[in-house]
Short mmCIF file of C-alpha atoms in Angstrom, two decimals:
data_model
loop_
_atom_site.label_atom_id
_atom_site.label_comp_id
_atom_site.label_asym_id
_atom_site.label_seq_id
_atom_site.Cartn_x
_atom_site.Cartn_y
_atom_site.Cartn_z
CA ALA C 210 -8.75 8.04 16.65
CA THR C 211 -7.94 4.87 14.62
CA CYS C 212 -10.46 1.87 13.47
CA ALA C 213 -9.30 -1.49 12.40
CA VAL C 214 -11.31 -3.04 9.82
CA SER C 215 -11.40 -6.59 9.17
CA LEU C 216 -12.03 -7.69 5.68
CA ALA C 217 -12.68 -11.52 5.06
CA HIS C 218 -11.30 -13.66 2.69
CA GLY C 219 -12.31 -17.10 3.38
CA LYS C 220 -11.49 -19.66 5.85
CA ASP C 221 -7.59 -20.53 5.52
CA ALA C 222 -7.27 -18.03 2.59
CA GLN C 223 -3.42 -16.54 2.37
CA VAL C 224 -3.87 -13.19 1.13
CA TYR C 225 -1.01 -12.59 -1.19
CA SER C 226 -0.82 -8.98 -2.07
CA CYS C 227 -2.46 -5.58 -0.82
CA GLY C 228 -2.29 -2.49 -1.78
CA PHE C 229 -4.16 1.21 -1.92
CA ILE C 230 -5.74 2.76 -5.17
CA PRO C 231 -3.87 6.33 -5.01
CA GLU C 232 -6.32 9.06 -4.95
CA THR C 233 -9.43 6.77 -4.02
CA SER C 234 -11.03 5.51 -1.18
CA PHE C 235 -10.18 1.90 -2.96
CA LEU C 236 -7.98 -0.87 -1.56
CA ILE C 237 -7.40 -3.99 -3.94
CA THR C 238 -6.40 -7.17 -2.35
CA ALA C 239 -4.96 -10.68 -3.95
CA ALA C 240 -5.94 -14.02 -2.12
CA GLU C 241 -5.47 -17.36 -3.31
CA SER C 242 -6.88 -17.34 -7.29
CA THR C 243 -9.36 -13.92 -6.48
CA VAL C 244 -8.53 -10.32 -6.84
CA ARG C 245 -10.73 -8.11 -4.95
CA CYS C 246 -11.82 -4.42 -4.69
CA TRP C 247 -12.62 -2.83 -1.42
CA ASP C 248 -14.37 0.69 -0.33
CA LEU C 249 -12.60 1.88 2.86
CA ARG C 250 -14.81 5.02 2.83
CA VAL C 251 -16.12 5.91 6.38
CA GLY C 252 -20.10 4.74 6.70
CA SER C 253 -19.44 2.31 3.38
CA SER C 254 -19.65 -1.40 4.23
CA SER C 255 -16.52 -3.33 4.03
CA GLU C 256 -17.95 -6.46 4.94
CA GLU C 257 -18.18 -7.16 1.15
CA PRO C 258 -15.86 -6.18 -1.45
CA THR C 259 -17.43 -3.88 -4.29
CA SER C 260 -15.69 -6.36 -7.03
CA ALA C 261 -14.37 -9.54 -6.92
CA TRP C 262 -12.67 -11.50 -10.41
CA SER C 263 -10.40 -14.47 -10.79
CA TYR C 264 -8.48 -15.49 -14.19
CA ASP C 265 -8.84 -18.34 -16.10
CA SER C 266 -5.58 -20.16 -16.54
CA ILE C 267 -3.79 -19.73 -19.76
CA GLY C 268 -1.86 -22.86 -21.58
CA ARG C 269 -1.00 -24.56 -18.53
CA THR C 270 -2.84 -27.92 -17.68
CA THR C 271 -1.38 -29.37 -14.60
CA PRO C 272 -2.09 -27.42 -11.84
CA TYR C 273 0.14 -25.21 -10.12
CA GLY C 274 1.78 -27.06 -6.87
CA GLY C 275 0.07 -30.34 -8.01
CA ALA C 276 -3.44 -32.01 -7.99
CA GLN C 277 -3.44 -32.87 -4.25
CA ARG C 278 -2.55 -29.13 -2.69
CA ASN C 279 -4.42 -27.77 -5.71
CA PRO C 280 -7.11 -30.03 -6.64
CA ASN C 281 -9.23 -27.30 -8.39
CA ASN C 282 -7.10 -26.04 -10.58
CA GLU C 283 -6.80 -22.55 -9.31
CA ASN C 284 -4.76 -19.54 -10.93
CA PHE C 285 -3.02 -18.84 -7.84
CA VAL C 286 -2.53 -14.02 -7.88
CA PHE C 287 0.75 -13.71 -6.06
CA ASP C 288 0.79 -10.08 -6.73
CA ILE C 289 -1.26 -7.18 -8.19
CA ARG C 290 -0.04 -3.70 -8.43
CA VAL C 291 -1.30 -0.44 -9.77
CA SER C 292 0.12 2.00 -12.38
CA PRO C 293 1.45 5.01 -12.10
CA PRO C 294 -1.91 7.39 -13.31
CA ALA C 295 -2.17 8.25 -17.09
CA THR C 296 0.01 4.82 -17.93
CA GLY C 297 -1.34 4.15 -21.42
CA GLY C 298 -3.69 6.99 -21.78
CA VAL C 299 -5.45 5.58 -18.83
CA ASN C 300 -5.93 6.97 -15.22
CA ARG C 301 -4.47 3.63 -13.58
CA LEU C 302 -3.73 0.08 -14.87
CA PHE C 303 -3.55 -3.31 -12.61
CA ALA C 304 -0.94 -5.61 -13.18
CA ALA C 305 -1.33 -9.47 -12.18
CA ALA C 306 1.61 -11.78 -11.23
CA LEU C 307 -0.23 -15.47 -11.95
CA SER C 308 0.94 -19.05 -11.00
CA ASP C 309 0.35 -20.02 -14.78
CA GLY C 310 3.05 -18.20 -15.80
CA THR C 311 0.87 -14.98 -17.68
CA ALA C 312 0.79 -11.74 -16.65
CA ARG C 313 -2.57 -10.00 -16.81
CA VAL C 314 -3.14 -6.08 -17.27
CA SER C 315 -6.41 -4.54 -17.07
CA ALA C 316 -8.63 -1.36 -16.97
CA GLY C 317 -11.51 -0.15 -15.20
CA LEU C 318 -11.24 1.72 -12.97
CA HIS C 319 -14.55 3.92 -11.91
CA ALA C 320 -16.26 5.71 -9.06
CA GLY C 321 -17.72 2.51 -7.60
CA GLY C 322 -14.41 0.54 -7.49
CA VAL C 323 -13.28 -1.67 -10.55
CA SER C 324 -14.98 -3.56 -13.21
CA PRO C 325 -11.84 -4.92 -14.65
CA THR C 326 -11.06 -5.31 -18.61
CA SER C 327 -8.77 -6.89 -20.51
CA VAL C 328 -5.82 -4.86 -21.77
CA ALA C 329 -3.23 -7.15 -22.45
CA ASP C 330 -2.39 -11.19 -22.02
CA LEU C 331 1.22 -11.31 -21.24
CA SER C 332 3.67 -14.25 -21.26
CA LEU C 333 6.59 -16.62 -22.91
CA ASN C 334 4.24 -19.34 -22.74
CA ASP C 335 6.54 -21.74 -20.97
CA GLY C 336 4.25 -22.47 -18.01
CA VAL C 337 7.29 -20.59 -15.46
CA MET C 338 5.03 -19.23 -12.54
CA LEU C 339 5.67 -15.38 -11.75
CA SER C 340 6.11 -14.44 -8.57
CA ALA C 341 5.58 -11.10 -8.53
CA ILE C 342 4.94 -7.82 -11.00
CA GLU C 343 6.51 -3.81 -10.91
CA TRP C 344 5.46 -0.65 -12.75
CA SER C 345 8.23 1.39 -12.99
CA PRO C 346 7.82 4.85 -11.82
CA ASP C 347 7.21 6.51 -15.35
CA GLY C 348 4.91 3.60 -16.00
CA ARG C 349 6.66 2.44 -19.31
CA SER C 350 8.09 -0.62 -17.81
CA LEU C 351 6.51 -3.24 -16.51
CA ALA C 352 8.64 -6.27 -14.78
CA ALA C 353 7.79 -9.75 -13.98
CA SER C 354 9.64 -11.92 -11.55
CA ARG C 355 9.85 -15.40 -12.40
CA GLY C 356 10.06 -18.82 -10.27
CA ASP C 357 13.52 -19.82 -12.46
CA GLY C 358 15.03 -16.66 -10.93
CA SER C 359 14.66 -14.68 -14.45
CA LEU C 360 12.59 -11.49 -14.91
CA LEU C 361 10.34 -10.44 -17.91
CA VAL C 362 10.03 -6.55 -18.60
CA TRP C 363 7.45 -5.21 -21.37
CA ASP C 364 7.32 -1.95 -22.70
CA SER C 365 3.80 -0.88 -21.70
CA ARG C 366 3.16 1.29 -25.10
CA THR C 367 3.46 -1.84 -27.06
CA TRP C 368 2.75 -4.67 -24.70
CA LYS C 369 6.09 -6.50 -26.35
CA CYS C 370 8.86 -8.19 -24.29
CA ARG C 371 11.64 -6.00 -24.13
CA ALA C 372 14.14 -8.10 -22.44
CA VAL C 373 14.39 -11.34 -20.30
CA LEU C 374 16.89 -10.69 -17.75
CA ALA C 375 18.49 -14.13 -16.60
CA GLY C 376 21.72 -15.45 -15.49
CA ALA C 377 22.15 -13.48 -11.98
CA HIS C 378 19.38 -16.04 -9.36
CA SER C 379 19.88 -19.81 -9.31
CA ARG C 380 16.32 -19.85 -7.24
CA PRO C 381 13.09 -17.99 -7.86
CA CYS C 382 13.12 -14.12 -8.45
CA TYR C 383 10.86 -13.09 -5.14
CA GLY C 384 10.69 -10.03 -6.53
CA SER C 385 12.25 -6.62 -8.16
CA VAL C 386 12.39 -2.72 -7.80
CA PHE C 387 12.91 0.25 -10.03
CA HIS C 388 15.07 3.05 -8.97
CA PRO C 389 12.95 6.01 -7.98
CA HIS C 390 14.90 8.11 -10.56
CA ASP C 391 16.06 6.48 -13.35
CA PRO C 392 13.59 3.92 -14.82
CA ALA C 393 15.97 2.14 -16.45
CA LEU C 394 17.40 0.65 -13.54
CA LEU C 395 15.70 -2.42 -12.34
CA LEU C 396 17.03 -4.71 -8.68
CA SER C 397 16.39 -7.67 -8.23
CA TRP C 398 16.38 -10.13 -6.00
CA SER C 399 16.34 -14.04 -4.81
CA SER C 400 15.72 -17.01 -2.46
CA ASP C 401 19.33 -17.75 -2.92
CA GLY C 402 20.65 -14.92 -1.25
CA THR C 403 21.27 -12.79 -4.75
CA ILE C 404 20.97 -9.26 -5.60
CA ALA C 405 21.63 -7.70 -9.12
CA LEU C 406 20.98 -4.72 -10.75
CA TRP C 407 19.69 -4.51 -14.21
CA ASP C 408 19.50 -1.85 -17.09
CA SER C 409 16.23 -2.66 -18.12
CA LEU C 410 16.39 -1.00 -21.46
CA ARG C 411 19.17 -2.92 -22.94
CA THR C 412 17.40 -5.56 -24.92
CA GLU C 413 20.24 -7.34 -26.76
CA ARG C 414 22.30 -10.23 -24.14
CA PRO C 415 21.19 -8.25 -21.15
CA GLU C 416 23.82 -8.59 -18.41
CA PRO C 417 23.40 -7.18 -14.59
CA ILE C 418 25.53 -4.32 -13.93
CA HIS C 419 25.91 -5.55 -10.89
CA TYR C 420 25.68 -8.80 -9.09
CA GLY C 421 26.31 -10.05 -5.82
CA LEU C 422 25.48 -11.99 -2.51
CA THR C 423 24.85 -9.87 0.86
CA PRO C 424 26.93 -9.57 4.00
CA HIS C 425 24.84 -12.21 5.50
CA GLN C 426 26.17 -15.20 3.09
CA ALA C 427 29.37 -15.15 4.89
CA ASP C 428 27.98 -16.82 7.40
CA SER C 429 24.67 -18.13 6.09
CA PRO C 430 24.76 -19.51 2.19
CA SER C 431 20.90 -20.10 2.66
CA TYR C 432 20.20 -16.74 3.57
CA PRO C 433 16.58 -15.66 1.43
CA ILE C 434 16.39 -12.00 0.41
CA LEU C 435 12.60 -11.71 0.72
CA ARG C 436 12.53 -7.45 0.58
CA CYS C 437 14.44 -4.80 -1.10
CA ALA C 438 14.10 -1.39 -1.36
CA TRP C 439 15.34 2.33 -2.45
CA SER C 440 15.63 5.28 -0.29
CA PRO C 441 13.15 8.16 -1.77
CA ASP C 442 16.53 10.19 -2.98
CA GLY C 443 17.71 6.48 -4.45
CA ARG C 444 21.55 6.88 -2.82
CA SER C 445 20.34 3.93 -0.31
CA LEU C 446 18.97 0.47 -0.45
CA VAL C 447 17.54 -1.52 2.45
CA VAL C 448 17.76 -5.11 2.00
CA ALA C 449 15.59 -7.86 4.30
CA GLY C 450 15.22 -11.04 4.71
CA GLY C 451 15.36 -14.77 6.64
CA ASP C 452 18.31 -15.97 8.44
CA GLY C 453 19.05 -19.02 6.62
CA SER C 454 18.80 -21.09 9.99
CA GLY C 455 16.59 -23.92 8.20
CA SER C 456 12.95 -24.67 8.92
CA MET C 457 12.64 -21.15 10.72
CA SER C 458 14.72 -18.68 8.09
CA PHE C 459 11.82 -16.44 7.65
CA LEU C 460 11.80 -15.56 11.78
CA GLY C 461 15.19 -13.87 11.88
CA VAL C 462 14.73 -10.91 9.02
CA PRO C 463 17.87 -9.19 9.54
CA VAL C 464 17.87 -6.01 7.76
CA TRP C 465 21.15 -4.32 5.90
CA LEU C 466 21.16 -0.90 4.60
CA VAL C 467 23.60 0.08 1.82
CA ASP C 468 25.05 2.94 0.81
CA LEU C 469 25.66 3.20 -2.38
CA VAL C 470 28.32 4.89 -4.16
CA THR C 471 27.13 8.01 -7.19
#
């Protein structure tokens, strides 16, 4: 039997990110500037979250998107991810990518939900928004995608920025994902139609190991990449995005499956 559960986030609210917390009955969502934790156990009341929290803006003095679009100067949570187990010596950590250009790392998972306690506030202090965030499979690295096309990689053992990965994407980087069996390899993609493969452990003058356009670029130079994923064995890559046809570019959604040379 299946049951549809509606988790209300408020009128006209946009849900940017969602995901289950492994080994629990909890779901975590990010909508506008608020993160919510929901209990999905049978018999529990899912109409209200078990907890909800927002993040104060750090360093940004002008509203993201402009005062007309963001009159309350909200600090939008564009992505939130749960760490692998035992990261940083605790059960789970939560990393959020924010419009003020910071990544916030919190702990606080317990039997009743999440009561967030700050672990680290990560930023280059330049105000460039973060569009997405990703943990490595071993939990030792945290990668953040940025609006200027670059990526930041932090070491979760020290919370120091290990590398700034730049030069591959000319438009916003929409996301990144680590290789399932090699936590050093990081794949990124962008709205400019490019994908790049990086050695995330290289700290001096990091350059992409591989950089290129998707096959669709030959016909649609404005083709945006919206999502990529590795196969479980790490030998194949799926690339998905829009069709590059102006205002309809997010509706075509062609998908390319690429077999990688090993």
